[in-house]
Coordinates of C-alpha atoms in Angstrom, one line a residue:
X127 CA 63.9 142.4 106.2
X128 CA 62.1 140.6 103.6
X129 CA 61.2 137.0 102.5
X130 CA 58.9 136.0 99.7
X131 CA 58.7 132.8 98.0
X132 CA 56.4 130.2 96.3
X133 CA 55.7 127.0 98.0
X134 CA 56.4 124.0 95.5
X135 CA 53.8 121.2 95.2
X136 CA 56.4 118.5 96.7
X137 CA 56.9 120.9 99.6
X138 CA 53.2 121.3 100.1
X139 CA 52.5 117.5 100.1
X140 CA 55.5 117.1 102.4
X141 CA 54.8 119.6 105.1
X142 CA 50.7 119.1 105.0
X143 CA 50.9 115.3 105.1
X144 CA 54.0 114.4 107.1
X145 CA 55.7 117.1 109.2
X146 CA 53.4 119.5 110.1
X147 CA 51.5 116.8 111.9
X148 CA 54.2 115.2 113.6
X149 CA 56.0 118.6 114.7
X150 CA 52.8 119.9 116.1
X151 CA 53.0 116.7 118.6
X152 CA 56.3 117.8 119.5
X153 CA 55.2 121.4 120.6
X154 CA 52.9 123.6 119.4
X155 CA 55.0 126.6 119.2
X156 CA 58.5 126.4 117.3
X157 CA 60.8 128.7 115.7
X158 CA 61.0 129.1 111.9
X159 CA 64.7 129.7 110.8
X160 CA 65.2 130.8 107.3
X161 CA 68.8 131.4 105.5
X162 CA 69.8 131.7 101.8
X163 CA 70.1 128.0 101.7
X164 CA 67.6 126.1 104.1
X165 CA 64.3 126.5 105.8
X166 CA 64.4 125.2 109.4
X167 CA 61.7 124.4 112.4
X168 CA 63.4 124.2 115.7
X169 CA 61.9 123.2 119.0
X170 CA 63.3 124.4 122.2
X171 CA 66.8 125.4 121.1
X172 CA 66.7 128.7 122.9
X173 CA 64.7 127.8 126.2
X174 CA 62.9 125.1 127.9
X175 CA 63.7 121.5 129.1
X176 CA 61.7 120.0 126.8
X177 CA 62.3 118.0 123.6
X178 CA 65.0 119.6 121.1
X179 CA 63.7 119.0 117.6
X180 CA 65.4 120.2 114.4
X181 CA 63.7 119.8 111.3
X182 CA 65.5 121.4 108.1
X183 CA 64.5 121.6 104.5
X184 CA 66.9 122.4 101.4
X185 CA 65.7 125.8 100.1
X186 CA 64.7 124.4 96.6
X187 CA 62.7 121.4 98.2
X188 CA 60.2 123.6 99.7
X189 CA 60.2 126.8 97.2
X190 CA 60.6 128.3 94.2
X191 CA 61.6 132.2 93.5
X192 CA 63.1 132.2 97.1
X193 CA 64.1 135.8 98.0
X194 CA 65.2 136.6 101.3
X195 CA 67.1 139.6 102.5
X196 CA 68.0 141.2 105.9
X197 CA 70.7 142.8 107.7
X198 CA 71.9 139.6 110.0
X199 CA 73.6 137.8 106.7
X200 CA 70.0 137.3 105.4
X201 CA 68.9 135.1 108.2
X202 CA 65.3 135.4 109.4
X203 CA 64.0 133.9 112.6
X204 CA 60.7 133.8 114.3
X205 CA 58.3 131.9 116.4
X206 CA 54.9 130.6 115.1
X207 CA 51.8 128.3 116.3
X208 CA 52.3 125.4 114.1
X209 CA 48.4 124.6 114.3
X210 CA 47.9 128.2 112.9
X211 CA 50.5 127.5 110.2
X212 CA 49.3 124.3 109.2
X213 CA 45.3 125.7 109.0
X214 CA 46.7 128.6 106.7
X215 CA 48.3 125.8 104.5
X216 CA 45.1 123.8 104.4
X217 CA 43.0 126.8 103.7
X218 CA 45.3 127.7 100.5
X219 CA 45.1 124.3 99.4
X220 CA 41.4 124.5 99.3
X221 CA 41.3 126.3 96.2
X222 CA 44.9 124.8 94.8
X223 CA 44.3 122.9 91.7
X224 CA 46.8 119.9 91.0
X225 CA 48.8 121.7 88.4
X226 CA 47.7 125.4 89.0
X227 CA 49.2 128.4 90.7
X228 CA 51.7 127.9 93.6
X229 CA 51.1 128.8 96.9
X230 CA 52.9 132.4 97.7
X231 CA 54.2 132.8 101.1
X232 CA 55.7 135.9 102.4
X233 CA 56.7 138.3 105.8
X234 CA 54.5 141.5 106.1
X235 CA 53.2 143.8 108.8
X236 CA 49.6 144.9 109.1
X237 CA 47.8 147.1 111.5
X238 CA 45.0 144.7 113.2
X239 CA 41.6 146.4 113.8
X240 CA 41.6 148.3 117.3
X241 CA 45.2 148.8 117.2
X242 CA 47.6 151.2 116.1
X243 CA 50.9 149.3 116.1
X244 CA 52.1 147.0 113.0
X245 CA 51.9 143.4 113.5
X246 CA 54.1 140.6 112.1
X247 CA 52.7 138.2 110.1
X248 CA 53.3 135.1 107.5
X249 CA 50.7 135.3 104.7
X250 CA 49.8 132.8 102.7
X251 CA 48.0 133.6 99.0
X252 CA 46.8 131.5 96.5
X253 CA 44.8 132.6 93.4
X254 CA 42.6 130.0 91.9
X255 CA 40.4 130.3 88.7
X256 CA 37.6 131.8 90.3
X257 CA 38.3 133.0 93.6
X258 CA 41.5 133.5 95.5
X259 CA 42.6 133.0 99.5
X260 CA 44.8 135.1 101.7
X261 CA 45.6 133.9 105.2
X262 CA 47.7 135.9 107.6
X263 CA 49.2 133.8 110.3
X264 CA 50.5 135.9 113.4
X265 CA 53.8 135.5 114.1
X266 CA 56.5 136.8 116.8
X267 CA 58.5 139.6 116.3
X268 CA 61.5 138.5 114.3
X269 CA 64.5 137.6 116.4
X270 CA 67.0 140.3 117.0
X271 CA 70.6 139.9 115.8
X272 CA 71.9 138.7 119.1
X273 CA 69.2 136.2 119.4
X274 CA 69.6 134.8 115.8
X275 CA 73.1 134.4 116.7
X276 CA 72.5 132.5 119.9
X277 CA 70.1 130.4 117.9
X278 CA 72.5 129.6 115.3
X279 CA 74.9 128.6 118.2
X280 CA 72.3 126.4 119.8
X281 CA 71.7 124.8 116.4
X282 CA 75.4 123.9 115.5
X283 CA 75.5 122.5 119.2
X284 CA 72.4 120.3 118.5
X285 CA 74.1 119.1 114.9
X286 CA 76.8 117.2 117.1
X287 CA 76.4 113.4 116.6
X288 CA 77.0 110.7 119.5
X289 CA 80.2 108.8 119.0
X290 CA 77.7 105.3 118.6
X291 CA 74.7 105.3 116.9
X292 CA 72.1 102.2 116.6
X293 CA 69.5 101.7 113.8
X294 CA 66.0 100.9 115.2
X295 CA 64.5 98.3 112.5
X296 CA 61.0 98.9 113.2
X297 CA 59.7 102.2 114.5
X298 CA 56.1 101.2 115.0
X299 CA 57.0 98.4 117.0
X300 CA 59.2 100.6 119.4
X301 CA 56.2 103.0 119.5
X302 CA 54.0 99.8 120.9
X303 CA 56.9 99.1 123.1
X304 CA 56.8 102.6 124.4
X305 CA 52.8 102.8 124.5
X306 CA 53.0 99.6 127.0
X307 CA 56.0 100.7 129.1
X308 CA 54.6 104.3 129.7
X309 CA 51.5 102.8 131.5
X310 CA 54.1 101.5 134.2
X311 CA 56.4 104.4 135.0
X312 CA 57.2 108.2 134.0
X313 CA 61.2 107.3 133.6
X314 CA 62.7 105.3 131.1
X315 CA 66.2 103.7 131.6
X316 CA 68.0 103.3 128.0
X317 CA 71.2 101.6 127.5
X318 CA 73.1 101.4 124.2
X319 CA 76.3 99.2 123.9
X320 CA 79.1 99.3 121.1
X321 CA 78.1 95.9 120.1
X322 CA 74.5 97.1 118.4
X323 CA 72.1 96.7 121.5
X324 CA 69.3 98.7 122.7
X325 CA 68.2 98.2 126.0
X326 CA 64.7 100.1 127.5
X327 CA 63.7 99.3 131.0
X328 CA 61.2 100.6 133.5
X329 CA 61.4 100.2 137.0
X330 CA 59.1 100.8 139.8
X331 CA 59.0 99.7 143.5
X332 CA 57.3 96.3 143.0
X333 CA 58.7 95.4 139.2
X334 CA 61.0 96.1 136.4
X335 CA 60.1 95.4 133.0
X336 CA 62.2 96.0 129.8
X337 CA 62.8 94.9 126.3
X338 CA 65.9 94.5 124.4
X339 CA 66.9 94.9 120.5
X340 CA 70.3 93.1 119.8
X341 CA 72.6 93.1 117.2
X342 CA 71.5 96.2 115.4
X343 CA 73.3 98.0 112.8
X344 CA 76.0 100.2 114.3
X345 CA 77.3 103.7 113.1
X346 CA 80.7 105.2 114.5
X347 CA 82.2 103.7 117.8
X348 CA 81.6 99.8 117.5
X349 CA 83.0 96.7 119.2
X350 CA 82.6 92.7 118.8
X351 CA 80.2 91.4 121.9
X352 CA 82.5 89.0 124.2
X353 CA 81.7 85.6 123.6
X354 CA 81.4 84.9 127.2
X355 CA 78.4 87.6 127.6
X356 CA 76.1 85.8 125.1
X357 CA 74.4 83.9 128.2
X358 CA 74.2 86.7 130.7
X359 CA 70.8 88.4 131.5
X360 CA 70.5 91.8 129.3
X361 CA 71.2 93.8 132.4
X362 CA 74.6 92.0 133.3
X363 CA 75.7 92.4 129.9
X364 CA 74.7 95.9 129.9
X365 CA 76.7 96.5 133.4
X366 CA 79.8 94.9 132.1
X367 CA 80.0 96.6 128.9
X368 CA 79.6 99.9 130.8
X369 CA 82.7 98.9 132.8
X370 CA 84.4 98.2 129.7
X371 CA 83.5 101.7 128.4
X372 CA 81.6 100.1 125.3
X373 CA 78.2 101.2 126.6
X374 CA 76.3 104.1 127.9
X375 CA 73.2 104.5 129.8
X376 CA 70.9 107.4 130.8
X377 CA 67.3 107.8 132.0
X378 CA 64.7 109.9 130.2
X379 CA 61.2 111.1 130.7
X380 CA 58.7 108.6 129.2
X381 CA 56.5 111.6 128.0
X382 CA 59.6 113.1 125.9
X383 CA 60.5 109.8 124.5
X384 CA 57.0 109.5 123.3
X385 CA 56.9 113.0 121.7
X386 CA 60.0 112.1 119.9
X387 CA 58.7 108.6 118.3
X388 CA 55.6 110.9 117.3
X389 CA 58.2 111.8 114.5
X390 CA 57.5 108.7 112.7
X391 CA 54.7 110.5 111.1
X392 CA 57.1 112.2 108.9
X393 CA 57.9 108.7 107.5
X394 CA 61.4 108.2 107.6
X395 CA 63.3 105.6 106.1
X396 CA 65.2 104.7 108.8
X397 CA 65.9 106.3 112.7
X398 CA 69.0 105.9 114.7
X399 CA 69.4 106.4 118.6
X400 CA 72.6 107.3 120.4
X401 CA 73.8 108.8 123.6
X402 CA 75.9 112.0 123.7
X403 CA 79.4 112.0 125.4
X404 CA 79.1 112.4 129.1
X405 CA 75.5 111.2 129.0
X406 CA 74.6 114.7 127.9
X407 CA 71.4 113.9 125.8
X408 CA 69.7 111.0 124.1
X409 CA 69.6 111.8 120.2
X410 CA 67.1 110.5 117.7
X411 CA 68.2 110.7 114.1
X412 CA 65.7 110.2 111.4
X413 CA 66.9 109.5 107.7
X414 CA 65.1 109.9 104.5
X415 CA 66.2 108.2 101.2
X416 CA 65.8 109.4 97.7
X417 CA 62.5 108.0 96.6
X418 CA 63.0 104.7 94.7
X419 CA 66.7 104.4 95.9
X420 CA 68.3 103.3 99.3
X421 CA 70.5 106.9 98.9
X422 CA 70.0 109.4 101.7
X423 CA 68.1 112.6 100.6
X424 CA 70.3 115.1 101.8
X425 CA 68.0 117.9 101.2
X426 CA 65.9 116.6 104.3
X427 CA 67.2 116.0 107.9
X428 CA 65.3 115.7 111.1
X429 CA 66.5 114.7 114.5
X430 CA 65.6 115.0 118.4
X431 CA 67.6 115.4 121.5
X432 CA 65.9 114.4 124.6
X433 CA 67.1 115.8 128.1
X434 CA 68.6 113.1 130.4
X435 CA 67.2 113.1 134.0
X436 CA 70.1 111.0 135.2
X437 CA 73.2 109.6 133.7
X438 CA 72.2 106.1 135.1
X439 CA 75.8 104.8 134.4

């Protein structure tokens, strides 16, 4: 099992300034999954009831001289502490010149002081003009063939899209709304209609507070809102849409939603919300454009899946 590559300057900036700070807020520990064509950071795909988060990068976006080999179809997966990963990257950056040598990253085993057993590490190495930095990050034992297969299966399932997605036009505005609502309760009800409506609501024993985004861009299954519903309240419109099969509602943890919204630190160009069939989960998809264009950058993908507390339908 071998892995060695050089991080590109664009890859370093992408991880250091945008993705590692955001992913660390989703969860301190995640799996790194390396294949022939992609590098991925995966949260909670194998265990746990927290937010599932999938950040996937094309190999050539992050790396140069990428070399990987294993007896498991050249796939390697291990868990790592993101804070330690980020610290090692920053340490290597401390002597990296703007156009100087790249950071080399590789898997290796070392015998720590006081131990007789070799331990796996992810090693970062940079050679400056007058100094060099080597920073070894401890990682878990690489996953077995069976565990990698299970991880790949979970990843494939996590890629399934909801039938209807609505585009949230302003992530900072949504974050401010969630920050206000979370002071009122721990459970958030979310409704999404095929008309392009996104309704968020918190209910306590004494009061119900909500907010609604209407006439959002819809991807996938969509329908025209009945004219007679326009003057009804948001809860009434949502109830009627649900009865027609043109809306879904779920309840999620406010804490989970707040974590997923932290992904705005990756600076996505837009975000879509959708509810999986049978209300299995709430899916949040972040989309990135090629700089200077409105074309989707297929070398970066990021999405979260939030476990549902109750279907709420």
